[in-house]
Structures are given as C-alpha cells and as structure tokens.
Amino acid sequence: MRRATLAVPAALALFAVTACGAPSENASAPSDEADTLVVGATAVPAGDILAFVQEELAADAGLHLEIQEFSDYIAPNTALAEGQLDVNLYQHEPFLLEFNEGNGTDLVAVEQIYLPPLGLYSNRVDTLDDLEEGAEVALPNDPTNEFRALLLLEEGGLITLADGIDEATFSLNDIEDNPLDLDFREVEAAQLPRSLDDVDAAIVNNNYAQEAGLDFEEDSILLEEVEGNAYVNVLAARSDNADDPRVATLVELLTSPETVRFIEEEYQGSVIPATNG
C-alpha cells in the first residue's frame, strides 16, 4: 500500500455544477405501518447507500424511504427548500452553506454520513518522500477544486499557504513556502487522470478517479480522511424539519454498523463512512 492519509481543515468549497436533471424515483411500496420519508440523492454513492438502507433496514425501524435520484447538484437543494423532499444526501456542508447564501434558503446539515476523498495520485512514485525537487504536480483548474487541492497539499506537508487564504480570492501566489519547488500545472478536472503519464503526480477528484479505475489503496500517495474534514457529505434537511423523528431514525440507520459495513465493502476505500457504526 502506498498511501498517506490526512484531515483537511474546514473551508468553503463548491462542487462543480453542470446541467440540471429531473429526479427519478427508486423505492418500493411502503408497508401500512411505515412512516414515509422522501429523500433526494445523486445515484452514486448516495442513492446506492439509501437503497441499501431501504431494502435491509428501514422496515424494521418503521420507516419507508421514497428515494428520488437527481443528476445535478442544484435541483436536490431546490426541491428540499420547496418542500418536495424531506431530506437529501449528496453534498458537503460548505456547498450547502453557499447554496443558502446564494438562494436565501435555510437548509441545515443534520449529520455527516460519508466522504468521497480527494487524492494525490502518481504513476511514477510510491510515496510522498519519493517526490523530487522540481516535480510536476497537476491540479484541477477550477477554483473550487484547486482550493481544496492546495489544502490537501498543505496538510501533507508539501507546501505552506499564506495565513488567511480565502477561497474567493486565492491564487498559486498564496503558496508561501514550497520546499521542493514543485511545479504546478493547472488542468481541467476531468482530464487529470490522463495527465498521470505526463506529470509526477496529480490531484484527482473522487468521481474521476473512480471512472478512470484508479486504485485508492495502490495508486494514491496522499488521501483525505474523515476526521476534521469539511468535505464529508451530509444528510441535509430544512431548519423546520431537522428535528423530525423520521429524520432521526434515518440518521440512525445511515450510521449503523450495517450501513458502515456496506459502504466499506461496496466501495473499498473510494467512499469512507463518517462513523465507525
């Protein structure tokens, strides 16, 4: 195994947002005695995790999940704010807070559920210590992911950022110390896995790493971990229903030993549960 793990400090960051898509329902009929909760999610991994909970755990807890899957990152929050959903699962809290600020909504993070970790990958070196002076490192070129990438490199001890660095105004000039004189190449996020043959290392988003077949244990030399991480995906609700007993029941099921085991076995490190269950 050639991986170092670390925690990323809290910082405001957004997912890259593309086109909106309509929801699709993924649920079985409720039993007569089950309380129904309408949950919005992106298909992977949130939809898969919720489907496991619905199929294996919900009935015994007196809960029925009506799962609506979305193909973008804006519609699930809009639907939640408008009351079409009871909760959603797909985003980290910084994204949720930024959505609130931009849309005048009052969505809240109820519980951290799982982390899709950002990682530093390499086809050329096995550990961080193997990176040589002047090594070329590719970073995602969109501000959101580049900011998160710099935080990852700082936590890994590769760079030091200026005090008070702000996501809204940062640049590579905010790197105050770069002991290895690393040469940074800014690349479109989707192209980063392909860049691994051309650079010494690249920071790759979780979804693109999975699509490219990168092995989270074998190919990563630096990987986020859950503790202290602002980017753990959360179950979100509205402020007026966050204390709903049905929501509390869903939290219990999503953080149960059974669900933790499902995440660990299903994703083999590419998705990390936020709790030990």
mmCIF file with all atom_site columns, C-alpha atoms in Angstrom, residues 44-213:
data_model
loop_
_atom_site.group_PDB
_atom_site.id
_atom_site.type_symbol
_atom_site.label_atom_id
_atom_site.label_alt_id
_atom_site.label_comp_id
_atom_site.label_asym_id
_atom_site.label_entity_id
_atom_site.label_seq_id
_atom_site.pdbx_PDB_ins_code
_atom_site.Cartn_x
_atom_site.Cartn_y
_atom_site.Cartn_z
_atom_site.occupancy
_atom_site.B_iso_or_equiv
_atom_site.pdbx_formal_charge
_atom_site.auth_seq_id
_atom_site.auth_comp_id
_atom_site.auth_asym_id
_atom_site.auth_atom_id
_atom_site.pdbx_PDB_model_num
ATOM 1   C CA . VAL A 1 44  ? -23.735 7.023  -6.629  1.00 0.00 ? 44  VAL A CA 1
ATOM 2   C CA . PRO A 1 45  ? -22.917 6.593  -3.860  1.00 0.00 ? 45  PRO A CA 1
ATOM 3   C CA . ALA A 1 46  ? -25.810 8.263  -2.030  1.00 0.00 ? 46  ALA A CA 1
ATOM 4   C CA . GLY A 1 47  ? -28.574 6.535  -3.977  1.00 0.00 ? 47  GLY A CA 1
ATOM 5   C CA . ASP A 1 48  ? -26.936 3.149  -3.531  1.00 0.00 ? 48  ASP A CA 1
ATOM 6   C CA . ILE A 1 49  ? -26.463 3.683  0.201   1.00 0.00 ? 49  ILE A CA 1
ATOM 7   C CA . LEU A 1 50  ? -30.069 4.787  0.650   1.00 0.00 ? 50  LEU A CA 1
ATOM 8   C CA . ALA A 1 51  ? -31.308 1.823  -1.395  1.00 0.00 ? 51  ALA A CA 1
ATOM 9   C CA . PHE A 1 52  ? -29.400 -0.495 0.941   1.00 0.00 ? 52  PHE A CA 1
ATOM 10  C CA . VAL A 1 53  ? -30.988 1.164  3.964   1.00 0.00 ? 53  VAL A CA 1
ATOM 11  C CA . GLN A 1 54  ? -34.457 0.906  2.417   1.00 0.00 ? 54  GLN A CA 1
ATOM 12  C CA . GLU A 1 55  ? -34.066 -2.733 1.418   1.00 0.00 ? 55  GLU A CA 1
ATOM 13  C CA . GLU A 1 56  ? -32.288 -4.049 4.506   1.00 0.00 ? 56  GLU A CA 1
ATOM 14  C CA . LEU A 1 57  ? -33.034 -1.829 7.499   1.00 0.00 ? 57  LEU A CA 1
ATOM 15  C CA . ALA A 1 58  ? -35.883 0.633  7.104   1.00 0.00 ? 58  ALA A CA 1
ATOM 16  C CA . ALA A 1 59  ? -38.862 -1.679 7.534   1.00 0.00 ? 59  ALA A CA 1
ATOM 17  C CA . ASP A 1 60  ? -37.674 -2.955 10.905  1.00 0.00 ? 60  ASP A CA 1
ATOM 18  C CA . ALA A 1 61  ? -37.318 0.663  12.028  1.00 0.00 ? 61  ALA A CA 1
ATOM 19  C CA . GLY A 1 62  ? -40.850 1.535  10.909  1.00 0.00 ? 62  GLY A CA 1
ATOM 20  C CA . LEU A 1 63  ? -39.601 3.780  8.130   1.00 0.00 ? 63  LEU A CA 1
ATOM 21  C CA . HIS A 1 64  ? -40.143 3.807  4.371   1.00 0.00 ? 64  HIS A CA 1
ATOM 22  C CA . LEU A 1 65  ? -37.834 5.779  2.079   1.00 0.00 ? 65  LEU A CA 1
ATOM 23  C CA . GLU A 1 66  ? -39.141 7.257  -1.141  1.00 0.00 ? 66  GLU A CA 1
ATOM 24  C CA . ILE A 1 67  ? -35.828 7.844  -2.915  1.00 0.00 ? 67  ILE A CA 1
ATOM 25  C CA . GLN A 1 68  ? -35.689 10.411 -5.707  1.00 0.00 ? 68  GLN A CA 1
ATOM 26  C CA . GLU A 1 69  ? -32.453 10.443 -7.710  1.00 0.00 ? 69  GLU A CA 1
ATOM 27  C CA . PHE A 1 70  ? -31.080 13.602 -9.296  1.00 0.00 ? 70  PHE A CA 1
ATOM 28  C CA . SER A 1 71  ? -28.407 14.085 -11.948 1.00 0.00 ? 71  SER A CA 1
ATOM 29  C CA . ASP A 1 72  ? -27.173 17.522 -10.849 1.00 0.00 ? 72  ASP A CA 1
ATOM 30  C CA . TYR A 1 73  ? -26.154 19.358 -7.681  1.00 0.00 ? 73  TYR A CA 1
ATOM 31  C CA . ILE A 1 74  ? -28.683 22.231 -7.586  1.00 0.00 ? 74  ILE A CA 1
ATOM 32  C CA . ALA A 1 75  ? -32.082 20.580 -8.038  1.00 0.00 ? 75  ALA A CA 1
ATOM 33  C CA . PRO A 1 76  ? -31.919 18.443 -4.852  1.00 0.00 ? 76  PRO A CA 1
ATOM 34  C CA . ASN A 1 77  ? -31.474 21.530 -2.697  1.00 0.00 ? 77  ASN A CA 1
ATOM 35  C CA . THR A 1 78  ? -34.152 23.464 -4.549  1.00 0.00 ? 78  THR A CA 1
ATOM 36  C CA . ALA A 1 79  ? -36.576 20.570 -4.106  1.00 0.00 ? 79  ALA A CA 1
ATOM 37  C CA . LEU A 1 80  ? -35.702 20.316 -0.410  1.00 0.00 ? 80  LEU A CA 1
ATOM 38  C CA . ALA A 1 81  ? -36.161 24.039 0.161   1.00 0.00 ? 81  ALA A CA 1
ATOM 39  C CA . GLU A 1 82  ? -39.545 23.963 -1.613  1.00 0.00 ? 82  GLU A CA 1
ATOM 40  C CA . GLY A 1 83  ? -40.762 21.033 0.468   1.00 0.00 ? 83  GLY A CA 1
ATOM 41  C CA . GLN A 1 84  ? -40.799 18.456 -2.338  1.00 0.00 ? 84  GLN A CA 1
ATOM 42  C CA . LEU A 1 85  ? -38.200 16.484 -0.358  1.00 0.00 ? 85  LEU A CA 1
ATOM 43  C CA . ASP A 1 86  ? -37.913 15.865 3.364   1.00 0.00 ? 86  ASP A CA 1
ATOM 44  C CA . VAL A 1 87  ? -34.112 15.462 3.285   1.00 0.00 ? 87  VAL A CA 1
ATOM 45  C CA . ASN A 1 88  ? -31.321 14.976 0.789   1.00 0.00 ? 88  ASN A CA 1
ATOM 46  C CA . LEU A 1 89  ? -27.943 13.243 0.741   1.00 0.00 ? 89  LEU A CA 1
ATOM 47  C CA . TYR A 1 90  ? -25.207 14.175 -1.743  1.00 0.00 ? 90  TYR A CA 1
ATOM 48  C CA . GLN A 1 91  ? -23.307 17.311 -0.663  1.00 0.00 ? 91  GLN A CA 1
ATOM 49  C CA . HIS A 1 92  ? -20.836 18.576 1.902   1.00 0.00 ? 92  HIS A CA 1
ATOM 50  C CA . GLU A 1 93  ? -21.735 21.331 4.324   1.00 0.00 ? 93  GLU A CA 1
ATOM 51  C CA . PRO A 1 94  ? -19.694 24.128 2.674   1.00 0.00 ? 94  PRO A CA 1
ATOM 52  C CA . PHE A 1 95  ? -21.680 23.592 -0.532  1.00 0.00 ? 95  PHE A CA 1
ATOM 53  C CA . LEU A 1 96  ? -24.932 23.646 1.441   1.00 0.00 ? 96  LEU A CA 1
ATOM 54  C CA . LEU A 1 97  ? -23.992 26.904 3.179   1.00 0.00 ? 97  LEU A CA 1
ATOM 55  C CA . GLU A 1 98  ? -23.024 28.525 -0.103  1.00 0.00 ? 98  GLU A CA 1
ATOM 56  C CA . PHE A 1 99  ? -26.351 27.420 -1.596  1.00 0.00 ? 99  PHE A CA 1
ATOM 57  C CA . ASN A 1 100 ? -28.171 29.029 1.339   1.00 0.00 ? 100 ASN A CA 1
ATOM 58  C CA . GLU A 1 101 ? -26.250 32.260 0.886   1.00 0.00 ? 101 GLU A CA 1
ATOM 59  C CA . GLY A 1 102 ? -26.962 32.439 -2.823  1.00 0.00 ? 102 GLY A CA 1
ATOM 60  C CA . ASN A 1 103 ? -30.614 31.408 -2.651  1.00 0.00 ? 103 ASN A CA 1
ATOM 61  C CA . GLY A 1 104 ? -31.911 32.749 0.651   1.00 0.00 ? 104 GLY A CA 1
ATOM 62  C CA . THR A 1 105 ? -32.717 29.255 1.912   1.00 0.00 ? 105 THR A CA 1
ATOM 63  C CA . ASP A 1 106 ? -32.345 27.781 5.376   1.00 0.00 ? 106 ASP A CA 1
ATOM 64  C CA . LEU A 1 107 ? -31.078 24.243 4.833   1.00 0.00 ? 107 LEU A CA 1
ATOM 65  C CA . VAL A 1 108 ? -29.114 22.588 7.628   1.00 0.00 ? 108 VAL A CA 1
ATOM 66  C CA . ALA A 1 109 ? -26.663 19.720 7.916   1.00 0.00 ? 109 ALA A CA 1
ATOM 67  C CA . VAL A 1 110 ? -28.169 17.072 10.186  1.00 0.00 ? 110 VAL A CA 1
ATOM 68  C CA . GLU A 1 111 ? -25.353 14.504 10.238  1.00 0.00 ? 111 GLU A CA 1
ATOM 69  C CA . GLN A 1 112 ? -22.118 13.641 8.427   1.00 0.00 ? 112 GLN A CA 1
ATOM 70  C CA . ILE A 1 113 ? -22.508 10.360 6.516   1.00 0.00 ? 113 ILE A CA 1
ATOM 71  C CA . TYR A 1 114 ? -19.597 9.626  4.123   1.00 0.00 ? 114 TYR A CA 1
ATOM 72  C CA . LEU A 1 115 ? -16.534 11.145 2.474   1.00 0.00 ? 115 LEU A CA 1
ATOM 73  C CA . PRO A 1 116 ? -15.590 10.795 -1.205  1.00 0.00 ? 116 PRO A CA 1
ATOM 74  C CA . PRO A 1 117 ? -11.883 11.552 -0.647  1.00 0.00 ? 117 PRO A CA 1
ATOM 75  C CA . LEU A 1 118 ? -9.772  13.793 -2.859  1.00 0.00 ? 118 LEU A CA 1
ATOM 76  C CA . GLY A 1 119 ? -6.405  12.202 -3.547  1.00 0.00 ? 119 GLY A CA 1
ATOM 77  C CA . LEU A 1 120 ? -2.914  12.796 -4.874  1.00 0.00 ? 120 LEU A CA 1
ATOM 78  C CA . TYR A 1 121 ? -2.098  10.038 -7.379  1.00 0.00 ? 121 TYR A CA 1
ATOM 79  C CA . SER A 1 122 ? 1.063   9.067  -9.195  1.00 0.00 ? 122 SER A CA 1
ATOM 80  C CA . ASN A 1 123 ? 2.251   6.577  -11.795 1.00 0.00 ? 123 ASN A CA 1
ATOM 81  C CA . ARG A 1 124 ? 5.873   7.456  -11.085 1.00 0.00 ? 124 ARG A CA 1
ATOM 82  C CA . VAL A 1 125 ? 6.442   7.481  -7.326  1.00 0.00 ? 125 VAL A CA 1
ATOM 83  C CA . ASP A 1 126 ? 5.294   5.262  -4.479  1.00 0.00 ? 126 ASP A CA 1
ATOM 84  C CA . THR A 1 127 ? 5.309   7.734  -1.570  1.00 0.00 ? 127 THR A CA 1
ATOM 85  C CA . LEU A 1 128 ? 5.392   11.453 -0.851  1.00 0.00 ? 128 LEU A CA 1
ATOM 86  C CA . ASP A 1 129 ? 9.051   11.088 0.115   1.00 0.00 ? 129 ASP A CA 1
ATOM 87  C CA . ASP A 1 130 ? 9.835   9.934  -3.418  1.00 0.00 ? 130 ASP A CA 1
ATOM 88  C CA . LEU A 1 131 ? 8.797   13.257 -4.944  1.00 0.00 ? 131 LEU A CA 1
ATOM 89  C CA . GLU A 1 132 ? 11.947  15.018 -6.100  1.00 0.00 ? 132 GLU A CA 1
ATOM 90  C CA . GLU A 1 133 ? 12.774  18.682 -6.236  1.00 0.00 ? 133 GLU A CA 1
ATOM 91  C CA . GLY A 1 134 ? 11.034  20.335 -9.170  1.00 0.00 ? 134 GLY A CA 1
ATOM 92  C CA . ALA A 1 135 ? 8.472   17.539 -9.527  1.00 0.00 ? 135 ALA A CA 1
ATOM 93  C CA . GLU A 1 136 ? 5.499   18.478 -11.673 1.00 0.00 ? 136 GLU A CA 1
ATOM 94  C CA . VAL A 1 137 ? 2.113   18.237 -9.946  1.00 0.00 ? 137 VAL A CA 1
ATOM 95  C CA . ALA A 1 138 ? -1.196  18.676 -11.780 1.00 0.00 ? 138 ALA A CA 1
ATOM 96  C CA . LEU A 1 139 ? -4.068  20.459 -10.030 1.00 0.00 ? 139 LEU A CA 1
ATOM 97  C CA . PRO A 1 140 ? -7.719  20.887 -11.031 1.00 0.00 ? 140 PRO A CA 1
ATOM 98  C CA . ASN A 1 141 ? -8.063  24.276 -12.727 1.00 0.00 ? 141 ASN A CA 1
ATOM 99  C CA . ASP A 1 142 ? -11.473 25.284 -11.361 1.00 0.00 ? 142 ASP A CA 1
ATOM 100 C CA . PRO A 1 143 ? -11.271 27.483 -8.243  1.00 0.00 ? 143 PRO A CA 1
ATOM 101 C CA . THR A 1 144 ? -13.341 25.212 -6.004  1.00 0.00 ? 144 THR A CA 1
ATOM 102 C CA . ASN A 1 145 ? -11.315 22.069 -6.519  1.00 0.00 ? 145 ASN A CA 1
ATOM 103 C CA . GLU A 1 146 ? -7.964  23.849 -6.787  1.00 0.00 ? 146 GLU A CA 1
ATOM 104 C CA . PHE A 1 147 ? -8.504  25.451 -3.384  1.00 0.00 ? 147 PHE A CA 1
ATOM 105 C CA . ARG A 1 148 ? -9.299  22.070 -1.858  1.00 0.00 ? 148 ARG A CA 1
ATOM 106 C CA . ALA A 1 149 ? -6.236  20.594 -3.608  1.00 0.00 ? 149 ALA A CA 1
ATOM 107 C CA . LEU A 1 150 ? -3.951  23.217 -2.085  1.00 0.00 ? 150 LEU A CA 1
ATOM 108 C CA . LEU A 1 151 ? -5.352  22.461 1.365   1.00 0.00 ? 151 LEU A CA 1
ATOM 109 C CA . LEU A 1 152 ? -4.625  18.782 0.783   1.00 0.00 ? 152 LEU A CA 1
ATOM 110 C CA . LEU A 1 153 ? -1.019  19.521 -0.216  1.00 0.00 ? 153 LEU A CA 1
ATOM 111 C CA . GLU A 1 154 ? -0.547  21.759 2.808   1.00 0.00 ? 154 GLU A CA 1
ATOM 112 C CA . GLU A 1 155 ? -1.857  19.101 5.175   1.00 0.00 ? 155 GLU A CA 1
ATOM 113 C CA . GLY A 1 156 ? 0.540   16.670 3.538   1.00 0.00 ? 156 GLY A CA 1
ATOM 114 C CA . GLY A 1 157 ? 3.458   18.962 4.357   1.00 0.00 ? 157 GLY A CA 1
ATOM 115 C CA . LEU A 1 158 ? 4.331   19.686 0.733   1.00 0.00 ? 158 LEU A CA 1
ATOM 116 C CA . ILE A 1 159 ? 3.513   23.405 0.800   1.00 0.00 ? 159 ILE A CA 1
ATOM 117 C CA . THR A 1 160 ? 2.616   26.163 3.246   1.00 0.00 ? 160 THR A CA 1
ATOM 118 C CA . LEU A 1 161 ? -0.178  28.586 2.396   1.00 0.00 ? 161 LEU A CA 1
ATOM 119 C CA . ALA A 1 162 ? -0.337  32.226 3.451   1.00 0.00 ? 162 ALA A CA 1
ATOM 120 C CA . ASP A 1 163 ? -2.305  32.968 6.602   1.00 0.00 ? 163 ASP A CA 1
ATOM 121 C CA . GLY A 1 164 ? -5.910  33.919 5.966   1.00 0.00 ? 164 GLY A CA 1
ATOM 122 C CA . ILE A 1 165 ? -6.031  32.478 2.441   1.00 0.00 ? 165 ILE A CA 1
ATOM 123 C CA . ASP A 1 166 ? -9.533  32.929 1.090   1.00 0.00 ? 166 ASP A CA 1
ATOM 124 C CA . GLU A 1 167 ? -11.225 30.718 -1.473  1.00 0.00 ? 167 GLU A CA 1
ATOM 125 C CA . ALA A 1 168 ? -12.824 33.687 -3.190  1.00 0.00 ? 168 ALA A CA 1
ATOM 126 C CA . THR A 1 169 ? -9.530  35.434 -3.916  1.00 0.00 ? 169 THR A CA 1
ATOM 127 C CA . PHE A 1 170 ? -6.735  32.845 -3.659  1.00 0.00 ? 170 PHE A CA 1
ATOM 128 C CA . SER A 1 171 ? -4.141  32.093 -6.320  1.00 0.00 ? 171 SER A CA 1
ATOM 129 C CA . LEU A 1 172 ? -0.991  29.995 -6.566  1.00 0.00 ? 172 LEU A CA 1
ATOM 130 C CA . ASN A 1 173 ? 0.825   33.124 -5.369  1.00 0.00 ? 173 ASN A CA 1
ATOM 131 C CA . ASP A 1 174 ? -0.637  32.375 -1.939  1.00 0.00 ? 174 ASP A CA 1
ATOM 132 C CA . ILE A 1 175 ? 1.791   29.461 -1.630  1.00 0.00 ? 175 ILE A CA 1
ATOM 133 C CA . GLU A 1 176 ? 4.199   30.914 0.904   1.00 0.00 ? 176 GLU A CA 1
ATOM 134 C CA . ASP A 1 177 ? 6.612   28.004 1.125   1.00 0.00 ? 177 ASP A CA 1
ATOM 135 C CA . ASN A 1 178 ? 7.315   25.317 -1.468  1.00 0.00 ? 178 ASN A CA 1
ATOM 136 C CA . PRO A 1 179 ? 10.352  23.390 -0.170  1.00 0.00 ? 179 PRO A CA 1
ATOM 137 C CA . LEU A 1 180 ? 10.556  21.032 -3.160  1.00 0.00 ? 180 LEU A CA 1
ATOM 138 C CA . ASP A 1 181 ? 9.945   23.838 -5.637  1.00 0.00 ? 181 ASP A CA 1
ATOM 139 C CA . LEU A 1 182 ? 7.063   21.806 -7.023  1.00 0.00 ? 182 LEU A CA 1
ATOM 140 C CA . ASP A 1 183 ? 5.963   22.883 -10.489 1.00 0.00 ? 183 ASP A CA 1
ATOM 141 C CA . PHE A 1 184 ? 2.182   23.145 -10.625 1.00 0.00 ? 184 PHE A CA 1
ATOM 142 C CA . ARG A 1 185 ? 0.204   22.536 -13.798 1.00 0.00 ? 185 ARG A CA 1
ATOM 143 C CA . GLU A 1 186 ? -3.458  23.550 -13.807 1.00 0.00 ? 186 GLU A CA 1
ATOM 144 C CA . VAL A 1 187 ? -5.580  21.019 -15.718 1.00 0.00 ? 187 VAL A CA 1
ATOM 145 C CA . GLU A 1 188 ? -9.305  20.566 -16.303 1.00 0.00 ? 188 GLU A CA 1
ATOM 146 C CA . ALA A 1 189 ? -10.530 18.241 -13.547 1.00 0.00 ? 189 ALA A CA 1
ATOM 147 C CA . ALA A 1 190 ? -11.902 15.604 -15.916 1.00 0.00 ? 190 ALA A CA 1
ATOM 148 C CA . GLN A 1 191 ? -8.523  15.353 -17.672 1.00 0.00 ? 191 GLN A CA 1
ATOM 149 C CA . LEU A 1 192 ? -6.435  14.848 -14.543 1.00 0.00 ? 192 LEU A CA 1
ATOM 150 C CA . PRO A 1 193 ? -6.366  11.007 -14.643 1.00 0.00 ? 193 PRO A CA 1
ATOM 151 C CA . ARG A 1 194 ? -4.985  11.182 -18.212 1.00 0.00 ? 194 ARG A CA 1
ATOM 152 C CA . SER A 1 195 ? -2.303  13.611 -17.092 1.00 0.00 ? 195 SER A CA 1
ATOM 153 C CA . LEU A 1 196 ? -0.711  10.997 -14.811 1.00 0.00 ? 196 LEU A CA 1
ATOM 154 C CA . ASP A 1 197 ? 1.523   9.775  -17.636 1.00 0.00 ? 197 ASP A CA 1
ATOM 155 C CA . ASP A 1 198 ? 2.814   13.306 -18.203 1.00 0.00 ? 198 ASP A CA 1
ATOM 156 C CA . VAL A 1 199 ? 3.385   14.583 -14.652 1.00 0.00 ? 199 VAL A CA 1
ATOM 157 C CA . ASP A 1 200 ? 4.923   13.235 -11.475 1.00 0.00 ? 200 ASP A CA 1
ATOM 158 C CA . ALA A 1 201 ? 1.626   13.389 -9.555  1.00 0.00 ? 201 ALA A CA 1
ATOM 159 C CA . ALA A 1 202 ? -1.889  14.767 -9.892  1.00 0.00 ? 202 ALA A CA 1
ATOM 160 C CA . ILE A 1 203 ? -4.699  15.602 -7.514  1.00 0.00 ? 203 ILE A CA 1
ATOM 161 C CA . VAL A 1 204 ? -7.821  13.869 -8.800  1.00 0.00 ? 204 VAL A CA 1
ATOM 162 C CA . ASN A 1 205 ? -11.437 14.223 -7.722  1.00 0.00 ? 205 ASN A CA 1
ATOM 163 C CA . ASN A 1 206 ? -13.052 11.089 -6.342  1.00 0.00 ? 206 ASN A CA 1
ATOM 164 C CA . ASN A 1 207 ? -15.553 10.627 -9.167  1.00 0.00 ? 207 ASN A CA 1
ATOM 165 C CA . TYR A 1 208 ? -12.931 10.980 -11.902 1.00 0.00 ? 208 TYR A CA 1
ATOM 166 C CA . ALA A 1 209 ? -10.565 8.656  -10.056 1.00 0.00 ? 209 ALA A CA 1
ATOM 167 C CA . GLN A 1 210 ? -13.297 6.010  -9.917  1.00 0.00 ? 210 GLN A CA 1
ATOM 168 C CA . GLU A 1 211 ? -14.174 6.456  -13.594 1.00 0.00 ? 211 GLU A CA 1
ATOM 169 C CA . ALA A 1 212 ? -10.507 6.055  -14.540 1.00 0.00 ? 212 ALA A CA 1
ATOM 170 C CA . GLY A 1 213 ? -10.143 2.879  -12.494 1.00 0.00 ? 213 GLY A CA 1
#
